[in-house]
Tab-separated table of C-alpha atoms in Angstrom:
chain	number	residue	atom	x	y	z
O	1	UNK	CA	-48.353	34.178	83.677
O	2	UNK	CA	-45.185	32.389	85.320
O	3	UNK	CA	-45.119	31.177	88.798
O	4	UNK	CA	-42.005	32.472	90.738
O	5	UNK	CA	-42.435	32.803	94.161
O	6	UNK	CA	-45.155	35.779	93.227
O	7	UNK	CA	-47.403	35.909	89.948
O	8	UNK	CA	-47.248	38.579	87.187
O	9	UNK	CA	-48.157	39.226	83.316
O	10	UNK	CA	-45.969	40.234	80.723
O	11	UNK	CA	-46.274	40.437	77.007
O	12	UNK	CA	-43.081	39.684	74.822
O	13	UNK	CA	-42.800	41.413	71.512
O	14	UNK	CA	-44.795	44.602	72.729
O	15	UNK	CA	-42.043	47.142	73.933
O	16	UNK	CA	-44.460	49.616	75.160
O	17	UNK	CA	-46.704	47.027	77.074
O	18	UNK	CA	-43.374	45.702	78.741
O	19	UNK	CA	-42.389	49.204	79.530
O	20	UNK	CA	-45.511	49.731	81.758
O	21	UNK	CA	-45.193	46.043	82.927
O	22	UNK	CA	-41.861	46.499	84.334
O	23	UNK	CA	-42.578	49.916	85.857
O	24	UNK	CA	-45.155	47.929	87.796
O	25	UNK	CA	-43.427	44.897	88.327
O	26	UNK	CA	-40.623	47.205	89.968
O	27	UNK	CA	-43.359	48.954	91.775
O	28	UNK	CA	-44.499	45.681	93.138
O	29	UNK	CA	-41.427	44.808	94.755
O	30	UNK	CA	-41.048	47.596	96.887
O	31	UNK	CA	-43.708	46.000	98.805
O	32	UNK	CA	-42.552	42.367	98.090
O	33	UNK	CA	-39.244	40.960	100.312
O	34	UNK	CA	-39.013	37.903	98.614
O	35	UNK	CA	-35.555	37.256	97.112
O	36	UNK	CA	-36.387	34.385	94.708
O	37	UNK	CA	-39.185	36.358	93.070
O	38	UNK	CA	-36.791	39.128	92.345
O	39	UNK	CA	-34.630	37.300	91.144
O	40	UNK	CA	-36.338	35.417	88.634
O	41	UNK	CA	-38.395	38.901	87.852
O	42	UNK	CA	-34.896	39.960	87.256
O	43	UNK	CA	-34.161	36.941	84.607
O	44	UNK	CA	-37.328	37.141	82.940
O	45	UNK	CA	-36.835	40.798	81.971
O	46	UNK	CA	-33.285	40.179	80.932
O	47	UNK	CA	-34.963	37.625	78.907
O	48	UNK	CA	-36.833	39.718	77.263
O	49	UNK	CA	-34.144	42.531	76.536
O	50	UNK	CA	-32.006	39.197	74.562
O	51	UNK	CA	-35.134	38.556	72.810
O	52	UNK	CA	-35.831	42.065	71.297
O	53	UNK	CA	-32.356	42.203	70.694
O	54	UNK	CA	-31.832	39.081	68.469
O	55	UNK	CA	-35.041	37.621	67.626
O	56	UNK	CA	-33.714	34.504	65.513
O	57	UNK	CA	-31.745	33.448	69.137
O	58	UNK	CA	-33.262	30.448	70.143
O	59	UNK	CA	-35.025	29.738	73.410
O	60	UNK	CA	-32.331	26.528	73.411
O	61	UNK	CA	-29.522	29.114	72.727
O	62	UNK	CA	-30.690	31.212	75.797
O	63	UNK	CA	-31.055	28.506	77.885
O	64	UNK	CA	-27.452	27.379	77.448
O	65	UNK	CA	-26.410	31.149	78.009
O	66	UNK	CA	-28.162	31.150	81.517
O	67	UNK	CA	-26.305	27.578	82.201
O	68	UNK	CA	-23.104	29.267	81.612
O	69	UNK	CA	-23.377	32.502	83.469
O	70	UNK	CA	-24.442	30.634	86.894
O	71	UNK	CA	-21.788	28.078	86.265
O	72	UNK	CA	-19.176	30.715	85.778
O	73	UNK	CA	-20.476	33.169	89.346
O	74	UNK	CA	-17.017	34.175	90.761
O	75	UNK	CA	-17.912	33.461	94.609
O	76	UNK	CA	-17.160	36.795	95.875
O	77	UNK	CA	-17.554	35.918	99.460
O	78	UNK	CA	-15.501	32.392	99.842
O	79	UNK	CA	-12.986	34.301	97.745
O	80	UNK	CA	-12.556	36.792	100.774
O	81	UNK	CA	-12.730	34.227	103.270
O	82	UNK	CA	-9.760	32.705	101.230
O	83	UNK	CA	-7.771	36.154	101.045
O	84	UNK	CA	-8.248	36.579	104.795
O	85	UNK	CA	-7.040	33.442	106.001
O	86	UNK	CA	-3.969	33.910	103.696
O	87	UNK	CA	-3.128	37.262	104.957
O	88	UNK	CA	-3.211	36.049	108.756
O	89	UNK	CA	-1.439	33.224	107.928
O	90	UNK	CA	1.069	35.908	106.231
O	91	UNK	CA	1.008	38.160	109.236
O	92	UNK	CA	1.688	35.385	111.572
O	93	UNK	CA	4.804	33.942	109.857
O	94	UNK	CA	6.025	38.129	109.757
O	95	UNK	CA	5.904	38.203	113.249
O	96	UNK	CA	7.285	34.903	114.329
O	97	UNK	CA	10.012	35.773	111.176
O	98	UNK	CA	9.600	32.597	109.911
O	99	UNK	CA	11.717	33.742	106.603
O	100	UNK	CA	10.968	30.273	104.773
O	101	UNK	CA	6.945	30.284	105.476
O	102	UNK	CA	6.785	34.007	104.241
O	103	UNK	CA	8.799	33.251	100.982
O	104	UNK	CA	6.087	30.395	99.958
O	105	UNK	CA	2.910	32.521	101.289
O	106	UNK	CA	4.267	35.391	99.223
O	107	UNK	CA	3.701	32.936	96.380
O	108	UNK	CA	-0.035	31.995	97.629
O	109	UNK	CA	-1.851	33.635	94.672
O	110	UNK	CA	-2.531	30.638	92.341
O	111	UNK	CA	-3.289	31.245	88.834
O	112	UNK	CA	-4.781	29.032	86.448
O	113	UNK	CA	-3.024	29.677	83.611
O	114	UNK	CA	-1.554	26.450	82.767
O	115	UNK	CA	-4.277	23.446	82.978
O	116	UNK	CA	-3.955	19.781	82.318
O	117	UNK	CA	-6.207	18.663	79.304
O	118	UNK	CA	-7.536	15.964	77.578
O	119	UNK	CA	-7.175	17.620	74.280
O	120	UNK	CA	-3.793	19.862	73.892
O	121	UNK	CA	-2.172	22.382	71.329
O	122	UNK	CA	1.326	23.259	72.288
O	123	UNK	CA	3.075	25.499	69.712
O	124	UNK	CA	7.078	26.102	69.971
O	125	UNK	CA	8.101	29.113	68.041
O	126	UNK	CA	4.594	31.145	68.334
O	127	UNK	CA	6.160	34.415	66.840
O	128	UNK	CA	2.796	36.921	66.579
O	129	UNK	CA	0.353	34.159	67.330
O	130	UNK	CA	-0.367	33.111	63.658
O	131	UNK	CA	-0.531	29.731	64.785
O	132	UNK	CA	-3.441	30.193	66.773
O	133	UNK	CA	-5.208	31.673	64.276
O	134	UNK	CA	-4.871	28.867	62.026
O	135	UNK	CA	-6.265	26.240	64.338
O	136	UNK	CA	-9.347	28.460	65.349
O	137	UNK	CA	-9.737	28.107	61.487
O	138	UNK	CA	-9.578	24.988	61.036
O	139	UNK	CA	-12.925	24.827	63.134
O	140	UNK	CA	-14.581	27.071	60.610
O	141	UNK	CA	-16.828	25.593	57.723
O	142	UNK	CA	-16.111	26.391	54.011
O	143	UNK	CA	-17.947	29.066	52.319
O	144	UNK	CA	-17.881	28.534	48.737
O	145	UNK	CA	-15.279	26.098	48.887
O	146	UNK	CA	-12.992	28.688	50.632
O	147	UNK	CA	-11.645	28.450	54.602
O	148	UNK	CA	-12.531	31.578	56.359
O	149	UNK	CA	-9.854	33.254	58.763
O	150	UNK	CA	-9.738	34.076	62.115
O	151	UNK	CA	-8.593	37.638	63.483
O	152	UNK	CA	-6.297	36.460	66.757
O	153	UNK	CA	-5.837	40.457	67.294
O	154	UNK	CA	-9.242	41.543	67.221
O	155	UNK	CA	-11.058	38.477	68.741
O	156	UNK	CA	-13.324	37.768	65.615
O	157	UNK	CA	-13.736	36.073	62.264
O	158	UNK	CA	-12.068	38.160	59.372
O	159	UNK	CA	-12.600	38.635	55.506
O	160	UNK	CA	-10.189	36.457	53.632
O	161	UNK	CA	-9.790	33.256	53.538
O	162	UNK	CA	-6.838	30.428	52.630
O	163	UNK	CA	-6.559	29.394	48.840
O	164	UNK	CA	-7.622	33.183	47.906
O	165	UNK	CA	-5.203	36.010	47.158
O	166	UNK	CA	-6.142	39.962	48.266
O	167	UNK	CA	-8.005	39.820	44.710
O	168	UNK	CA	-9.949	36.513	44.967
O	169	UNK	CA	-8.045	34.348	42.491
O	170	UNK	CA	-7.074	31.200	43.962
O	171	UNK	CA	-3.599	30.096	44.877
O	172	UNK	CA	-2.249	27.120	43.952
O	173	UNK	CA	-2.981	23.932	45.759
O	174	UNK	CA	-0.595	23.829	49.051
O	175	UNK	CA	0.217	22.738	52.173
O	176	UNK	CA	-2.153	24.200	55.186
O	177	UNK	CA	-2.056	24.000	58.905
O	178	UNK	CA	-5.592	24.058	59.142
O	179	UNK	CA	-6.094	22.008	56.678
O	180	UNK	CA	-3.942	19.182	58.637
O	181	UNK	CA	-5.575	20.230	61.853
O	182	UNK	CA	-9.006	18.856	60.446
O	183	UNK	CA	-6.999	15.860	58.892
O	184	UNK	CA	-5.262	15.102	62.963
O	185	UNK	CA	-7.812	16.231	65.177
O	186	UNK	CA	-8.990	12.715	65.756
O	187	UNK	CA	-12.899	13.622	65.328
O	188	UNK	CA	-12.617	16.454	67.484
O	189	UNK	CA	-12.773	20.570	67.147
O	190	UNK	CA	-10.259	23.349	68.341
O	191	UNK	CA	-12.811	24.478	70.936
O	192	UNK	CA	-12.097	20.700	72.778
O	193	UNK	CA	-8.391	21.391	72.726
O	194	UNK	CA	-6.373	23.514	75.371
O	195	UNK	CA	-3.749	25.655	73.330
O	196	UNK	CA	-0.334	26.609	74.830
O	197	UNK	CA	2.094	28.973	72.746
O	198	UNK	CA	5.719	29.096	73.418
O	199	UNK	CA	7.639	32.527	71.948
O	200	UNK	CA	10.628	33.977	73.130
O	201	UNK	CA	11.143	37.008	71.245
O	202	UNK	CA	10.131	40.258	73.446
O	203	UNK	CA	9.273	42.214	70.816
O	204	UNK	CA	5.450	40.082	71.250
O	205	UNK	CA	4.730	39.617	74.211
O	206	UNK	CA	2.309	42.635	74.467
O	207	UNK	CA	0.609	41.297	71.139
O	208	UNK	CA	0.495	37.553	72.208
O	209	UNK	CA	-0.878	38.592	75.878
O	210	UNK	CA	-3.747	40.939	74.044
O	211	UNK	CA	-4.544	37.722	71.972
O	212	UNK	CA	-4.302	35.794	75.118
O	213	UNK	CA	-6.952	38.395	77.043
O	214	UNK	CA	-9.386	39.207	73.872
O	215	UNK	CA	-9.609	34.735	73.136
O	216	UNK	CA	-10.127	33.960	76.857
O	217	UNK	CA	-12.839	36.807	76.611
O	218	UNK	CA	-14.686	35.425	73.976
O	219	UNK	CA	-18.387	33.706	74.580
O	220	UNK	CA	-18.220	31.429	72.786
O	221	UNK	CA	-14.677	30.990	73.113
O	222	UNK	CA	-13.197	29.073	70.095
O	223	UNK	CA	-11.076	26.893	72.200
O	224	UNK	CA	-10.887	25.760	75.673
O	225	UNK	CA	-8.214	27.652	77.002
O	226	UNK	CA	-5.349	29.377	75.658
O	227	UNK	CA	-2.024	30.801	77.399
O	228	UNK	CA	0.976	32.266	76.008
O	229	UNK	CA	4.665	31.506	77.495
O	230	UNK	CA	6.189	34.411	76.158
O	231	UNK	CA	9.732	35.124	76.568
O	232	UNK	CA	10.241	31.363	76.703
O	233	UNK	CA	11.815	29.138	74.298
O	234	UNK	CA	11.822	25.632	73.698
O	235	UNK	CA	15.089	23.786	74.263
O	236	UNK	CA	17.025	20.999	75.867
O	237	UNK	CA	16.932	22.359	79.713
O	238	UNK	CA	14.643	24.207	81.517
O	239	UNK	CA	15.961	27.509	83.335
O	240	UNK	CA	17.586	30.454	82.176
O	241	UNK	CA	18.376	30.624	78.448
O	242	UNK	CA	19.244	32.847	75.894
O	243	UNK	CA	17.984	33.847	72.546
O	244	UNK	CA	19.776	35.415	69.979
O	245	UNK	CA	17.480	38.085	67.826
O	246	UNK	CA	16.852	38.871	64.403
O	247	UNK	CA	16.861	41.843	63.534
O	248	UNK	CA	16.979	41.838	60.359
O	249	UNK	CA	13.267	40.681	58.661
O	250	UNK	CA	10.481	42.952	59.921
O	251	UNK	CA	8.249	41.840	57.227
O	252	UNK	CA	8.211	38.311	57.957
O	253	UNK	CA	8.373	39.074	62.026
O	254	UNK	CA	11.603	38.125	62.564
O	255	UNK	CA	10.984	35.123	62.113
O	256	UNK	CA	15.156	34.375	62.565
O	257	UNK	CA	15.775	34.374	66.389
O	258	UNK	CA	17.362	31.666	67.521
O	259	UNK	CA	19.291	30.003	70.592
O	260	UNK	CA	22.594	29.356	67.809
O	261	UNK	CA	24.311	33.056	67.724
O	262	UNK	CA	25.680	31.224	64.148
O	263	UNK	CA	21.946	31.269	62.663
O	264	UNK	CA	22.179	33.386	59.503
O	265	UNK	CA	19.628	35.901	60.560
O	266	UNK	CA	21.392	36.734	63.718
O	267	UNK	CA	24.873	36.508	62.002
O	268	UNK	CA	23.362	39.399	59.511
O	269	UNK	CA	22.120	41.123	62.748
O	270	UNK	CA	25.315	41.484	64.280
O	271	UNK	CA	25.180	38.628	66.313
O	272	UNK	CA	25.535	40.300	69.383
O	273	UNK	CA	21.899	40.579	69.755
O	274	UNK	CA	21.519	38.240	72.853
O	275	UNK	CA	18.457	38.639	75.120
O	276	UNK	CA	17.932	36.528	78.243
O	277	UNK	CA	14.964	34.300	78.699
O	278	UNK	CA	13.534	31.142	80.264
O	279	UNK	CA	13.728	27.583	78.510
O	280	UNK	CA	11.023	25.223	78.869
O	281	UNK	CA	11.486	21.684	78.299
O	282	UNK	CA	9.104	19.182	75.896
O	283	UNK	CA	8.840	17.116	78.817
O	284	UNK	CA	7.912	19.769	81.325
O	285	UNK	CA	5.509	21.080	78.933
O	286	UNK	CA	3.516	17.764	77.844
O	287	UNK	CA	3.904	17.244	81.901
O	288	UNK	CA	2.235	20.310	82.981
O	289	UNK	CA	-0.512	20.373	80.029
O	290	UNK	CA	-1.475	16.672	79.596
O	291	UNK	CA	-3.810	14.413	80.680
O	292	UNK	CA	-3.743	10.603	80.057
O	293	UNK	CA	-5.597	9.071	77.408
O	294	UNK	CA	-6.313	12.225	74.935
O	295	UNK	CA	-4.514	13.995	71.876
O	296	UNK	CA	-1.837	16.291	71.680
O	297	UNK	CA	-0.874	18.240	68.529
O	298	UNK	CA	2.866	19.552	68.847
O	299	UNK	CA	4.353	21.662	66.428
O	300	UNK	CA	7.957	23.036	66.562
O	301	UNK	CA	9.295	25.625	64.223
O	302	UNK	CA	12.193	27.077	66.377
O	303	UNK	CA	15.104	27.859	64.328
O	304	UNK	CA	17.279	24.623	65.036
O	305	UNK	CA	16.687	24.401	68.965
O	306	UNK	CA	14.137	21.408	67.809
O	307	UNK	CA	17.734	19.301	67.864
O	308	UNK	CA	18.516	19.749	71.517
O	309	UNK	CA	14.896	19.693	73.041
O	310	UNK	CA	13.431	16.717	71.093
O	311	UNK	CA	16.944	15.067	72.342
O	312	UNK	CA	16.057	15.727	76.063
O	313	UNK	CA	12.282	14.263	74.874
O	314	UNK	CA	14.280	11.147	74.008
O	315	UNK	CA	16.114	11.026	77.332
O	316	UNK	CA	13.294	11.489	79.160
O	317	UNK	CA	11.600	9.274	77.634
O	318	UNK	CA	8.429	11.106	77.714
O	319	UNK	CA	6.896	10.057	74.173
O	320	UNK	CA	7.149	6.965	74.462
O	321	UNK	CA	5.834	6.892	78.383
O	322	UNK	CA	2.694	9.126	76.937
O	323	UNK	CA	2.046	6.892	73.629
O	324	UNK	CA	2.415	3.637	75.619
O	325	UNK	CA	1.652	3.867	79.464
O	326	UNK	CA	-0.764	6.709	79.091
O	327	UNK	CA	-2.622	5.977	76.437
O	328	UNK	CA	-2.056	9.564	74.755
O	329	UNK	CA	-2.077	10.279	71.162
O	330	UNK	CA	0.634	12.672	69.686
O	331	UNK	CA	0.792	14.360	66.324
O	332	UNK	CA	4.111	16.622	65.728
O	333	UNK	CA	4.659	19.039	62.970
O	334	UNK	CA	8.249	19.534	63.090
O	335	UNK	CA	10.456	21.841	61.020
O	336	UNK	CA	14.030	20.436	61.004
O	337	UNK	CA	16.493	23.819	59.915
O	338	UNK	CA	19.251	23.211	57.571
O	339	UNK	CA	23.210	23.441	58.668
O	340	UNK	CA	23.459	26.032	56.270
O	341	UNK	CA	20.752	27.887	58.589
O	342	UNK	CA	21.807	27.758	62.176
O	343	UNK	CA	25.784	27.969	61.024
O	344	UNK	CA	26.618	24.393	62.249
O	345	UNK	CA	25.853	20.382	61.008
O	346	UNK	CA	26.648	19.503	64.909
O	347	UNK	CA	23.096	19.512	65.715
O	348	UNK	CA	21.869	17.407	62.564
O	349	UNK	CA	24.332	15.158	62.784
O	350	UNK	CA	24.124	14.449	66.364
O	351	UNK	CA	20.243	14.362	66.091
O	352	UNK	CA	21.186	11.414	63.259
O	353	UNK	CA	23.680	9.462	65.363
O	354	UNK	CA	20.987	8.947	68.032
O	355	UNK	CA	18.502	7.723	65.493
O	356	UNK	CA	16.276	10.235	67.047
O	357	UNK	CA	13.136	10.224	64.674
O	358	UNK	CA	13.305	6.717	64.279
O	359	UNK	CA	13.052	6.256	67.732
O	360	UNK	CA	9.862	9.089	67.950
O	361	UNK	CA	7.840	6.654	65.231
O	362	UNK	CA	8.913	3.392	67.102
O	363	UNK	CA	6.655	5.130	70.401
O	364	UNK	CA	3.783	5.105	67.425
């Protein structure tokens, strides 16, 4: 018997007992008006349905599923009332042609696709969203001494693991991301962190957005929030860019493209392979995705444009104002290309003459 604004019985674990006690329970609310009894009559039965479906899910477990639903009701109705006052406010700066009003109101559809956080990811040079994957593993426990994978395209946990080839033998002892993640994550676990990809190439940004959707969809979801910048590159000035594709290395996702037309890959592609896009900033990005006092991992694999956008970092001084004013933590995985790789030393060298990494571990 449970008290809810009217009193019934119900039996759990006895399908054909609850089958008759719904039929009445539905019976009895033709005749009963009140909305909180309904409701909970509603809840109850649901409860019931979870239960026969999974009976090792734990009253605790359900409990926190409830939580989460009413937490997360879209609010249908202030959402209108929000729409409607925007669209008069719309139709009122038409008719007074008041050109500058309508150009922002056009823009009056906020999206929340890029939130502040205590704990950030931000990954320059995303490619297929590998890098993703990784730090959802690095949440996962062993199993047999072996890390279990994630499966970024499908939204769920996959069948192979690092250390292991396609056969089960174990690989030799190297260097992991997720194995650093758990080293760097300062006590915390990828579903605390926000993570933010940054990929220019075009050729993903159907894959990266899927990942994007099928993550976000998730319950749980593995991490707090994830969005992809795709067709964006990091570099040394926000705005209109342009990379330079490879074209050249299917099987290792061409994994070439770069902002230097001299890059080997692109040279071997023809070079004329140019494809315009939008660079993004370090600066702006830690701006837009940071909040004071947490941790932010940053890694940066982007075929030699590392040189020109850790140098606007520098100039900005945005490290250092994050490390010592804000009381942020930051972690970088950097991969510094080779003259030999992006056609030119200019880069490098410059990058040396400013004592630029010594002046990144001086900002702790």
């Amino acid at each position: 018997e449970k008290e809810v604004g009217c009193t019934f019985w119900t039996m759990k674990g006895n399908n054909l007992v609850l089958m008759l006690v719904t039929g009445l329970v539905f019976m009895s609310l033709l005749y009963n008006n009140d909305v909180q009894c309904k409701l909970a009559v509603t809840e109850l039965l649901s409860e019931n349905e979870n239960e026969n479906d999974d009976d090792t899910q734990t009253a605790s477990a359900r409990e926190e599923q409830r939580t989460a639903r009413k937490s997360d009701k879209f609010d249908h109705e202030a959402n209108s009332r929000k729409v409607a006052r925007w669209r008069a406010s719309l139709q009122q700066a038409i008719q007074s042609k008041d050109k500058e009003n309508v150009s922002k109101l056009r823009r009056g559809f906020k999206s929340n696709i890029v939130i502040p956080c205590e704990y950030t990811f931000i990954d320059l040079g995303a490619n297929v969203g590998d890098t993703l994957r990784k730090f959802i593993d690095s949440g996962f426990p062993e199993i047999d001494g072996k890390q279990w994978l994630f499966n970024h395209e499908k939204a769920e946990i996959g069948d192979i693991c690092y250390g292991c080839t396609i056969t089960g033998k174990p690989r030799p002892e190297t260097w992991t991301l997720p194995k650093y993640m758990k080293e760097n994550m300062k006590g915390k676990q990828p579903e605390d962190y926000c993570y933010y990809g940054v990929e220019g190439n075009p050729t993903f940004t159907s894959t990266l957005k899927d990942a994007e959707l099928r993550v976000m969809n998730m319950d749980p979801r593995p991490v707090r929030h994830v969005h992809f910048f795709t067709q964006h590159i990091g570099t040394g000035k926000d705005g209109p860019s342009t990379l330079y594709l490879d074209k050249v290395n299917p099987a290792d996702n061409f994994w070439g493209s770069s902002i230097y037309k001299s890059h080997w890959d692109v040279a071997k592609s023809g070079g004329d392979t140019g494809t315009p896009v939008t660079g993004i900033t370090l600066t702006t990005l830690l701006r837009e995705t940071v909040k004071p006092g947490g941790h932010v991992i940053v890694k940066i694999d982007i075929e030699g444009a590392e040189y020109p956008m850790m140098e606007e970092a520098l100039q900005s001084n945005i490290l250092c104002h994050l490390v010592k004013d804000k009381g942020v933590s930051i972690s970088m995985v950097l991969e510094p290309h080779e003259d030999k790789v992006i056609g030119s030393d200019k880069p490098r060298l410059h990058w040396e003459e400013i004592k630029g990494e010594e002046t990144i571990k001086n900002c702790g």
